[in-house]
CSV table of C-alpha atoms in Angstrom, one decimal:
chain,number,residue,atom,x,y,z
A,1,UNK,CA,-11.3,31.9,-46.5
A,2,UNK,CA,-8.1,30.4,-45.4
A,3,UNK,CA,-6.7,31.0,-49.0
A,4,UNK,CA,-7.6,35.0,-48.8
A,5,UNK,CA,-5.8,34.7,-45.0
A,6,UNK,CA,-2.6,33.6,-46.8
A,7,UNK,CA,-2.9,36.5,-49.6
A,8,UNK,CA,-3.9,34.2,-52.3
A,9,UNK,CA,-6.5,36.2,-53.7
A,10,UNK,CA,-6.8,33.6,-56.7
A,11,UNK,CA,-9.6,31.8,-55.2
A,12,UNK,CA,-11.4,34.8,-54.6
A,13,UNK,CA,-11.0,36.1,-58.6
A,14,UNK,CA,-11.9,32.6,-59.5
A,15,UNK,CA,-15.3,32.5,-57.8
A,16,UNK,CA,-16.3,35.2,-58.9
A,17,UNK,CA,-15.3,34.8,-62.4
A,18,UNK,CA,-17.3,31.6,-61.8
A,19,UNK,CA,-20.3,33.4,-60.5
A,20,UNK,CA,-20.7,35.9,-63.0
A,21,UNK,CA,-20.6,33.1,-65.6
A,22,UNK,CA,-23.5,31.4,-64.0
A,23,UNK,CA,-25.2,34.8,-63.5
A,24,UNK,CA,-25.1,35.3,-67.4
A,25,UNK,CA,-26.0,32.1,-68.5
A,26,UNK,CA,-29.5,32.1,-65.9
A,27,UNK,CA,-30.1,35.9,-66.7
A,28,UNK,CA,-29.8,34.9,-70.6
A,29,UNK,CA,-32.2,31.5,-70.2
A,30,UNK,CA,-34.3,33.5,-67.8
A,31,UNK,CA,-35.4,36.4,-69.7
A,32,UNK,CA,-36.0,34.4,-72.8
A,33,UNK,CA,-39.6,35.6,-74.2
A,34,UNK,CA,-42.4,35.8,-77.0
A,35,UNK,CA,-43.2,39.1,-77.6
A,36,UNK,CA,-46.5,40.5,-79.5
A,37,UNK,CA,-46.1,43.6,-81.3
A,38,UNK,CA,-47.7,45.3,-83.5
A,39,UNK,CA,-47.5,43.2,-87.3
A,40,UNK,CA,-44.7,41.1,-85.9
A,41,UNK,CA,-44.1,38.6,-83.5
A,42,UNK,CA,-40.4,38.5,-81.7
A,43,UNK,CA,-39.0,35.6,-80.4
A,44,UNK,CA,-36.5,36.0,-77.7
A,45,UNK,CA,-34.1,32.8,-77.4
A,46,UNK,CA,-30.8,33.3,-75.2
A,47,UNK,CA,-28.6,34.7,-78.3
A,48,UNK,CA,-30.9,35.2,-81.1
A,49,UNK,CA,-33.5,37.2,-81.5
A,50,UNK,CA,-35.9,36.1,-84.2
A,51,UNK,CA,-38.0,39.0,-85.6
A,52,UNK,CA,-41.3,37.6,-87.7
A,53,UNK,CA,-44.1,39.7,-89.5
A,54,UNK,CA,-47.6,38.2,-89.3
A,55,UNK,CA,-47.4,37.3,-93.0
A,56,UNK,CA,-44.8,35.2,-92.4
A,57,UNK,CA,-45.7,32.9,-89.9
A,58,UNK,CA,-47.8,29.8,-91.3
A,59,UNK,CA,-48.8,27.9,-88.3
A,60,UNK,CA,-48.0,27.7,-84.2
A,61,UNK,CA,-48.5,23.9,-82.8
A,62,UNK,CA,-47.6,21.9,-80.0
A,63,UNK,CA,-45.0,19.3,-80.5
A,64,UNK,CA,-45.7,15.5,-79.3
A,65,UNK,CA,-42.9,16.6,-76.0
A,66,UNK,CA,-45.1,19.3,-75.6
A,67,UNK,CA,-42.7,22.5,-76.6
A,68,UNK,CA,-44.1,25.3,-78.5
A,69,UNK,CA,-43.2,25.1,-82.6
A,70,UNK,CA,-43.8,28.3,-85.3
A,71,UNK,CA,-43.7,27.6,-88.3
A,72,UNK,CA,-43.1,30.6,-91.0
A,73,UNK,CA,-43.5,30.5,-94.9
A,74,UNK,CA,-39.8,30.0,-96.0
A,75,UNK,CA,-40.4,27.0,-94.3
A,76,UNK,CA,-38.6,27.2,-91.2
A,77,UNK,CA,-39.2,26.2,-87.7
A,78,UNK,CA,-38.7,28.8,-84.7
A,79,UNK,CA,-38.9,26.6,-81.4
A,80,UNK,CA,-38.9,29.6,-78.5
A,81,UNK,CA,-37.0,28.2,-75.4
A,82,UNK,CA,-39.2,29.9,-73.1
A,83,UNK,CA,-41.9,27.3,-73.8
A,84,UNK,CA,-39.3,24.7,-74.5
A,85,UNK,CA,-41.4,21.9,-72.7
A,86,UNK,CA,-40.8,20.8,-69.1
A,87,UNK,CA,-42.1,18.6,-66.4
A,88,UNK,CA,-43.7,21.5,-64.9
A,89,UNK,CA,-45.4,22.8,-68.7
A,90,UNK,CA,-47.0,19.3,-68.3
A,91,UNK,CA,-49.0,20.5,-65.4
A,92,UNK,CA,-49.6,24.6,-66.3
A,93,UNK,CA,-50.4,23.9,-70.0
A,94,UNK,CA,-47.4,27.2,-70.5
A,95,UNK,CA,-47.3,25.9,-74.2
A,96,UNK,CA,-50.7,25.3,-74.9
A,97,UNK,CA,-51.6,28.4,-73.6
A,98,UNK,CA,-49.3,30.8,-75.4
A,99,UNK,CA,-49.8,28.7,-78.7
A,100,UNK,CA,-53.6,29.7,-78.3
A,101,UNK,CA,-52.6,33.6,-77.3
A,102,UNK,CA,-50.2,33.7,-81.0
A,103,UNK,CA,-53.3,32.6,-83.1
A,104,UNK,CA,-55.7,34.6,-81.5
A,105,UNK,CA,-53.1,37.4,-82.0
A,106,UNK,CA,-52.8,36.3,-85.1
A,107,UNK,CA,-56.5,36.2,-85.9
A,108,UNK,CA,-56.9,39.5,-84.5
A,109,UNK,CA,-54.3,41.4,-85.9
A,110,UNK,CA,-54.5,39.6,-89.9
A,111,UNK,CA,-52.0,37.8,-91.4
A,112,UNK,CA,-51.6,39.8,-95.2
A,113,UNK,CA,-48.6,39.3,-96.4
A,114,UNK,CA,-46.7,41.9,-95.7
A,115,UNK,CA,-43.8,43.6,-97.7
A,116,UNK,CA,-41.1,41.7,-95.9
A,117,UNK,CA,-42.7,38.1,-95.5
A,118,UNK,CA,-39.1,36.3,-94.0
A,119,UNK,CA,-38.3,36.7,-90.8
A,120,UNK,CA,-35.0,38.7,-89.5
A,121,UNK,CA,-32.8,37.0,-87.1
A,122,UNK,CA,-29.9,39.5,-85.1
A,123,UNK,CA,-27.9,38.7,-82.2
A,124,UNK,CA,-29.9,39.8,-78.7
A,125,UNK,CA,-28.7,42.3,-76.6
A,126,UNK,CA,-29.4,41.4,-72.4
A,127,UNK,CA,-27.6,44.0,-70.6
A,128,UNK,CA,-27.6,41.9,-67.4
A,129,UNK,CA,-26.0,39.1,-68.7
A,130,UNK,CA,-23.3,41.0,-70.3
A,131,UNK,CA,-22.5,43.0,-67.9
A,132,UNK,CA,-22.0,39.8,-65.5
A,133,UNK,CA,-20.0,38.3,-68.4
A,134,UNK,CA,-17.3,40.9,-68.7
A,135,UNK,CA,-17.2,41.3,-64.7
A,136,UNK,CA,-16.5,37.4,-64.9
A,137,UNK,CA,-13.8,37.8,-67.8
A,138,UNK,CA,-11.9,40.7,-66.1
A,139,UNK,CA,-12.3,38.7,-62.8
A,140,UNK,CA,-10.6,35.1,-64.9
A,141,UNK,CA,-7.7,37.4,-66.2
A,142,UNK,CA,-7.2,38.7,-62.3
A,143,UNK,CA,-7.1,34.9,-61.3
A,144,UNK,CA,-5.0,34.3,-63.8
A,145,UNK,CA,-2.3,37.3,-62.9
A,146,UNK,CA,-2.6,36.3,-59.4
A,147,UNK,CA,-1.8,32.8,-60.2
């Protein structure tokens, strides 16, 4: 405060460039996600979203530290960060219970191969976090004209 008393709005662009940094990185780790739809399963990590037809995936498993692994036909190996393994997935069972929900899915829904049995990966799109990430960037150039 004694900085902004002084006119030195510096500081005060530099925190919140800071801020909206942090913002974006917890909104982007935050809203990280498996989604079930219908003949494909999406798997939402912080930049890439992974997009995987039932065909295509040969096996979900538990790895020995406990985070969730899919494994799909071209032989690749999706691990979703929202069941990454944690000291508090060792206590819930997060992993173990969403690998069970994908096979019954799985089991449920068929696996035929479908037309398009590799997965499609594209960059993912979290409004939020964007949004905070260009606030922060405009507010970094202000510090720096200030400076």
């Amino acid at each position: 405060m004694a900085s902004l008393d002084r006119g030195k709005f510096q500081d005060a662009w530099l925190v919140f460039a800071i801020f909206c940094a942090v913002t974006a990185t917890v909104r982007r780790i935050g809203s990280c996600r498996i989604v079930l739809m219908q003949g494909q399963v999406l798997v939402e990590n912080p930049l890439i979203v992974h997009s995987l037809p039932n065909g295509s995936i040969m096996d979900v498993e538990i790895s020995s530290s406990g985070s969730l692994r899919i494994r799909t036909r071209p032989g690749k190996e999706i691990r979703p960060l929202a069941f990454g393994g944690s000291l508090v997935d060792t206590y819930f069972k997060t992993s173990e219970r969403a690998a069970t929900k994908i096979r019954e899915y799985l089991r449920d829904n068929g696996r035929e191969p479908a037309a398009r049995t590799e997965g499609q990966q594209k960059f993912r799109r979290c409004w939020s976090a964007d949004i905070a990430l260009v606030l922060g960037c405009i507010a970094g150039t202000m510090a720096t004209v200030f400076a």
